[in-house]
Every structure is written in C-alpha cells, then in structure tokens.
XYZ file of C-alpha atoms in Angstrom:
339
model
C -111.949 -13.795 -22.210
C -114.474 -15.823 -20.019
C -117.129 -17.703 -21.760
C -120.116 -16.226 -20.040
C -119.247 -12.872 -21.656
C -119.373 -14.366 -25.272
C -122.973 -13.474 -25.640
C -121.930 -9.790 -25.630
C -119.083 -10.249 -28.265
C -119.644 -10.595 -32.076
C -116.162 -11.961 -32.797
C -117.192 -12.406 -36.511
C -118.006 -8.828 -36.712
C -114.765 -7.743 -34.927
C -112.760 -9.659 -37.581
C -115.120 -8.540 -40.337
C -115.905 -12.161 -41.567
C -119.075 -14.105 -41.957
C -120.364 -16.598 -39.621
C -119.404 -19.513 -42.198
C -115.630 -18.023 -42.802
C -113.216 -20.615 -43.246
C -109.992 -21.057 -41.239
C -107.857 -19.441 -43.807
C -110.331 -16.595 -44.161
C -110.290 -15.794 -40.365
C -106.500 -15.826 -40.052
C -106.056 -13.531 -43.125
C -108.580 -11.095 -41.517
C -106.737 -11.290 -38.291
C -103.391 -10.524 -39.796
C -104.673 -7.617 -41.814
C -106.253 -6.041 -38.926
C -103.316 -6.954 -36.357
C -101.005 -5.052 -38.832
C -103.026 -2.107 -38.744
C -103.772 -1.720 -35.013
C -100.680 -3.370 -33.423
C -99.196 -1.201 -30.510
C -95.623 -1.369 -32.015
C -97.335 0.332 -35.110
C -100.242 2.334 -33.945
C -99.667 4.292 -30.638
C -103.358 5.434 -30.058
C -105.164 4.254 -27.053
C -108.182 3.234 -29.272
C -105.890 1.012 -31.308
C -104.524 -0.792 -28.203
C -108.071 -1.609 -27.168
C -109.045 -2.541 -30.980
C -105.927 -4.893 -30.771
C -107.127 -6.619 -27.605
C -110.634 -7.364 -29.182
C -109.099 -8.461 -32.294
C -106.672 -10.771 -30.492
C -109.742 -12.219 -28.432
C -111.745 -13.014 -31.386
C -108.784 -14.724 -33.189
C -108.040 -16.908 -30.176
C -111.569 -18.052 -30.082
C -112.578 -18.224 -33.669
C -108.986 -20.129 -34.729
C -109.672 -22.806 -32.266
C -112.142 -25.461 -33.638
C -113.470 -26.612 -30.357
C -113.618 -23.085 -28.864
C -115.447 -21.806 -32.076
C -117.950 -24.678 -31.879
C -118.800 -23.666 -28.170
C -118.879 -19.981 -29.023
C -121.434 -20.530 -31.917
C -123.601 -22.733 -29.795
C -123.646 -20.315 -26.988
C -124.449 -17.424 -29.323
C -127.184 -19.373 -30.903
C -128.851 -20.071 -27.779
C -128.418 -16.537 -26.293
C -129.882 -14.889 -29.589
C -132.943 -16.919 -29.476
C -131.895 -19.708 -31.850
C -133.452 -22.267 -29.552
C -136.761 -22.326 -27.839
C -137.698 -23.555 -24.394
C -140.870 -25.348 -23.226
C -142.107 -24.406 -19.728
C -142.885 -28.032 -18.505
C -146.565 -28.077 -17.331
C -146.367 -24.654 -16.089
C -143.622 -24.959 -13.737
C -140.660 -22.564 -13.482
C -138.115 -25.167 -14.999
C -137.043 -25.565 -18.558
C -136.620 -28.949 -20.682
C -133.265 -29.160 -22.459
C -134.708 -31.567 -25.426
C -134.693 -28.228 -27.612
C -131.038 -27.816 -27.306
C -130.061 -31.439 -28.743
C -129.428 -30.065 -32.040
C -126.989 -27.368 -30.626
C -125.287 -29.536 -28.027
C -125.443 -32.872 -28.960
C -122.693 -32.916 -31.212
C -120.329 -31.671 -28.484
C -121.798 -33.931 -25.571
C -123.617 -36.841 -27.093
C -127.316 -37.650 -26.642
C -129.196 -35.491 -24.160
C -127.243 -32.286 -24.675
C -124.780 -32.716 -21.702
C -122.132 -34.971 -20.606
C -123.076 -38.322 -19.966
C -126.632 -37.756 -21.413
C -127.840 -36.200 -18.410
C -130.074 -33.004 -18.756
C -129.067 -29.588 -18.195
C -131.221 -27.832 -15.376
C -131.627 -24.185 -14.764
C -132.582 -21.975 -11.925
C -135.961 -20.085 -12.354
C -135.506 -16.670 -10.851
C -137.899 -14.624 -12.879
C -138.702 -17.221 -15.094
C -135.240 -16.851 -16.982
C -132.584 -19.666 -17.294
C -129.465 -19.401 -15.370
C -126.830 -18.848 -17.876
C -123.896 -19.655 -15.778
C -124.988 -23.281 -15.640
C -125.016 -23.459 -19.442
C -121.629 -21.814 -19.814
C -120.117 -24.060 -17.084
C -121.292 -27.078 -18.809
C -118.977 -26.159 -21.700
C -115.855 -25.918 -19.485
C -114.695 -29.502 -19.267
C -112.000 -30.469 -16.971
C -113.526 -28.920 -14.004
C -115.147 -30.593 -11.220
C -118.667 -30.239 -9.430
C -118.471 -28.228 -6.333
C -121.595 -29.622 -4.752
C -124.105 -27.759 -6.919
C -126.786 -30.297 -7.785
C -128.849 -28.025 -10.024
C -126.564 -27.987 -12.816
C -122.769 -27.742 -13.722
C -122.114 -24.431 -12.135
C -119.250 -25.925 -10.233
C -117.270 -26.048 -13.444
C -114.849 -23.015 -13.861
C -113.338 -22.211 -17.151
C -110.428 -19.718 -17.836
C -108.922 -18.576 -20.811
C -105.340 -17.310 -20.458
C -104.975 -13.483 -21.280
C -102.945 -12.997 -24.290
C -99.542 -11.248 -23.481
C -99.404 -7.497 -24.446
C -95.898 -5.852 -24.931
C -95.541 -2.657 -22.842
C -95.590 0.938 -24.476
C -92.144 2.580 -25.638
C -90.831 5.517 -23.913
C -89.009 8.563 -25.268
C -86.214 10.499 -23.656
C -83.097 12.555 -24.656
C -79.432 13.315 -23.533
C -76.912 15.966 -24.383
C -73.261 15.005 -25.317
C -70.330 17.022 -25.846
C -68.741 16.977 -29.352
C -65.898 14.500 -28.098
C -68.310 12.333 -26.248
C -70.183 11.790 -29.674
C -66.840 11.043 -31.532
C -65.292 8.938 -29.000
C -68.627 7.292 -27.340
C -69.445 7.526 -23.690
C -71.056 5.567 -20.689
C -74.051 7.519 -19.482
C -76.456 7.328 -16.650
C -80.025 7.630 -17.265
C -83.282 7.971 -15.116
C -86.604 6.734 -16.757
C -89.710 6.172 -14.977
C -88.023 6.281 -11.456
C -85.527 3.670 -12.515
C -81.763 4.573 -12.968
C -79.490 2.582 -15.140
C -76.283 3.162 -17.296
C -75.807 2.733 -20.909
C -73.131 3.109 -23.776
C -73.608 5.465 -26.337
C -71.578 4.210 -29.521
C -68.674 6.441 -31.151
C -69.973 8.621 -34.044
C -73.481 9.440 -32.998
C -74.956 12.504 -34.583
C -77.216 15.293 -33.375
C -80.803 14.248 -33.829
C -80.041 10.607 -34.205
C -82.280 8.201 -32.095
C -81.013 5.228 -30.190
C -83.258 2.134 -29.349
C -82.537 0.403 -25.867
C -84.608 -2.722 -25.835
C -86.665 -3.512 -22.696
C -86.388 -0.145 -21.039
C -89.923 1.216 -22.022
C -93.015 0.502 -19.950
C -93.593 -2.959 -18.436
C -95.728 -5.421 -20.364
C -99.068 -6.836 -19.051
C -99.964 -10.810 -19.000
C -96.258 -11.664 -18.880
C -95.515 -9.560 -22.010
C -92.230 -7.977 -22.653
C -91.454 -4.464 -21.699
C -91.559 -1.719 -24.427
C -88.354 0.080 -25.682
C -86.763 3.304 -24.897
C -85.845 5.789 -27.721
C -83.050 7.941 -26.774
C -82.661 11.265 -28.792
C -79.282 12.695 -29.098
C -78.462 16.165 -28.760
C -74.352 16.830 -29.833
C -73.286 20.187 -28.609
C -71.372 21.667 -31.784
C -67.570 22.232 -31.738
C -65.760 25.299 -32.813
C -62.913 23.473 -34.480
C -64.306 20.053 -35.859
C -67.181 18.750 -37.668
C -68.074 14.974 -38.553
C -68.158 13.773 -42.256
C -69.208 10.018 -42.053
C -66.356 8.705 -39.959
C -64.138 11.498 -40.715
C -63.229 14.506 -38.526
C -62.887 17.715 -40.550
C -60.929 20.784 -39.321
C -59.742 24.100 -40.788
C -55.788 24.043 -41.339
C -54.267 27.502 -41.633
C -50.952 27.613 -43.684
C -48.762 30.509 -44.799
C -48.318 31.456 -48.161
C -44.687 30.009 -48.391
C -46.109 26.694 -46.766
C -48.572 26.278 -49.432
C -46.424 27.264 -52.241
C -43.291 25.316 -51.020
C -44.886 22.548 -49.383
C -44.309 21.865 -45.543
C -45.050 19.768 -42.526
C -47.389 21.443 -40.282
C -48.530 20.690 -36.652
C -52.171 20.730 -35.126
C -54.068 19.311 -32.381
C -56.740 16.677 -32.762
C -60.059 16.082 -31.008
C -58.205 14.318 -27.999
C -55.915 17.491 -27.753
C -53.006 15.413 -29.172
C -50.362 17.021 -31.661
C -50.547 15.423 -34.878
C -48.583 16.337 -38.275
C -49.986 17.198 -41.721
C -47.868 16.953 -44.901
C -48.938 20.104 -46.966
C -47.869 19.456 -50.789
C -45.981 22.181 -52.503
C -48.519 24.275 -54.774
C -51.521 23.609 -52.484
C -54.373 25.944 -52.720
C -57.023 26.969 -50.074
C -59.814 24.352 -49.818
C -57.430 21.541 -50.534
C -57.529 18.742 -48.156
C -54.987 16.708 -46.456
C -55.239 13.957 -43.958
C -53.696 12.152 -40.968
C -54.993 8.448 -41.203
C -56.910 6.843 -38.414
C -57.511 9.811 -36.238
C -61.446 10.167 -36.969
C -64.390 8.277 -35.504
C -63.185 4.598 -34.531
C -66.031 2.085 -34.510
C -66.607 -1.548 -35.289
C -66.605 -0.514 -39.002
C -63.133 0.871 -39.032
C -61.464 4.040 -38.374
C -62.013 7.533 -40.031
C -59.479 10.056 -40.805
C -58.776 13.464 -39.657
C -59.112 15.822 -42.403
C -57.463 19.217 -42.626
C -58.881 21.895 -45.271
C -56.262 24.084 -46.032
C -56.793 27.870 -45.448
C -53.804 30.223 -46.932
C -53.357 33.030 -44.710
C -51.692 36.321 -45.257
C -50.352 38.850 -42.702
C -52.346 41.712 -41.670
C -49.616 44.108 -42.890
C -46.929 43.719 -45.410
C -43.560 45.261 -44.950
C -41.185 46.622 -47.789
C -39.212 43.514 -48.207
C -42.282 41.215 -48.408
C -43.774 43.638 -51.036
C -40.628 43.363 -52.947
C -40.438 39.729 -52.910
C -44.138 39.453 -53.903
C -43.604 41.659 -56.961
C -40.812 39.535 -57.854
C -43.004 36.506 -57.465
C -45.931 37.921 -59.448
C -43.243 38.676 -62.409
C -42.093 35.224 -62.318
C -45.792 33.865 -62.360
C -47.383 36.003 -65.066
C -48.605 33.044 -67.273
C -50.355 31.582 -64.071
C -51.820 35.017 -63.265
C -53.227 35.052 -66.597
C -54.595 31.595 -66.353
C -56.351 32.745 -62.934
C -57.638 35.897 -64.386
C -59.185 33.658 -67.353
C -60.934 31.337 -64.837
C -62.596 34.209 -63.018
C -64.110 35.400 -66.195
C -65.511 32.061 -67.110
C -69.487 31.771 -66.707
C-alpha cells in the first residue's frame, strides 16, 4: 500500500496488537490470523479482503524501517505534532517535527538538515510532501516547494488464484483401467489422465488449473469430481474386481475349472475346489485394478445354480445323494436352528 494511505489504516488494530508490540508478538498475531483467513482455507469474499489487509499490515509492521515511518506519519496525522503559523503567514515551521523525524533524517527533520515546506491551500499542510520525504531513493522532479518529486512504491503481495470445481462421468471400465480425458474449464481446453482405480464420488486435484492468481501469484487448483457409471457384472473392492460366478451342483460338489470373461472381455479360468458352497470366493491373480501400488485380483463369488425343472433321473440321483449325505444334512439342519 502507498505510504500516503497510511493515515486511513490502523495496522496495529488490523493485527490486534498494541502499538508497542514486539516483533515476535506481531509475527504471532499475523500467523494466527493468516491461518484463519487464508484463501486456501476460507473461501468467502470477506476472508479474501481480510487476508489482504492482514498481509498489508504485516508487511509494514514487520519491517523496522517501514514501521518507524508508519508510526511517525500516524503521529503526525492524528495530531501528535503541532504547527506554528510563522508570523501569520500561510506556511508552517517544521521545528515541531524534530522529535518525530529527527531520528530518521538527522537534525532539521529532513534529509540534509533542510526544512520541509508545505503548500498552504486552505491553511492545511500538503501531506504528499511529507509522505514523499520518507520515500528515499527517488529524485526531485523540479518541485522546489518540498520533496513531492519523490515517488514510493510498495510491491503488492502475490495472491494465489481461487480454486475451481468440475465433474466428469466415466464408464466402469475407464475407472478400472484409467483414461485420458478432455476437459473444458473457464474457456480453456486441455487433456488430463485419470488414474486407474478411481471411485464414484472421488475428487482429483489438478494443480494450476483453477483461476489465475494476481500480482504474480500462482493459479488456483481444479478439483474434479468423478462419477462412475455402475457395472451390471463387476464391483471394486480395493484393487480387486468382484463378480458373481455361477456354477452347477456337480461343479461345486466335485470341483471344476470354469471359464468366464473379465472386465476387458477376455476369457479367464477359475479353479473351483470340490465341496464349494455359494458365497465362497475363488480368484484369478493380477486381473483386477493395476496401479503403481500393485495389481489386484479378479474375485469370483460362487453361486450354485439349480435347473428350473428336474427330471426323473435327476430326482433319483439326488435322492441317492441325500441318502448318502444324511450326516451332513443333519449338521446343516442343526446350523439352521442355532441362534
């Protein structure tokens, strides 16, 4: 902020510290407020403006020289110094300011011991001459009534751009395998890679794809919410893909090798152990989600299927089977009665 605006800004009040606060107290107050109002943590417009005020206050009060100038100008502007009218003329003597400015500029209250002059429009001092005297490093521009030719500038603090939110819909296979997709955000088109194994509702952060920053600040980020269309055959469990695996009674009882298709529509073979029951799981290793952490498996959940109609020969065979399995049938009956 330009120094000629310091009279309207009470930086001590902004940071919530006293005028004699130590450097450590100022830094502590700034950090506490910055955590509360930083744009990355607080998305409100009020917080953004508050964060700018906090940053301006800290930039001045944390710099010894800037703080000294600020205190002197505030004391002058708030009536801490008094002027004498010089034999009834419109000018002001600067003798009363030696206690304020002397420590910064030496005797006389201005560089080289010269007096600071004021323009007298309406009997009020020209503040721009006073402010310019603090600039240092400028050069007079032909203004002999004071130091108005000096120009001071304070670099604006870089501010990161605000984040954006967007969404994208993927097929189940795209979510499993990963995909390169085209996005259009804020009038800008670009491509990005969606990693394998993303889930419905998951958010992916794309750094630098948000709104542009100001004063040289970095762009914000884009948060992309993923919508995965459900599959009628598969679901994800961690890195594993899970599917129902229908088997016959004889395949479950005697054991078998059964074939099915994976998410890539490729034929795979499951080994079903003899004596398998519905709900048991069998796996084909490495045919699940494949990412940098490793490869998941394709998991088949056994479902024993019965024919809709059973012929006489089948009934006879089942009766013989039941007769030979009486002990097992009794055990299952007991399990059904357990609480």
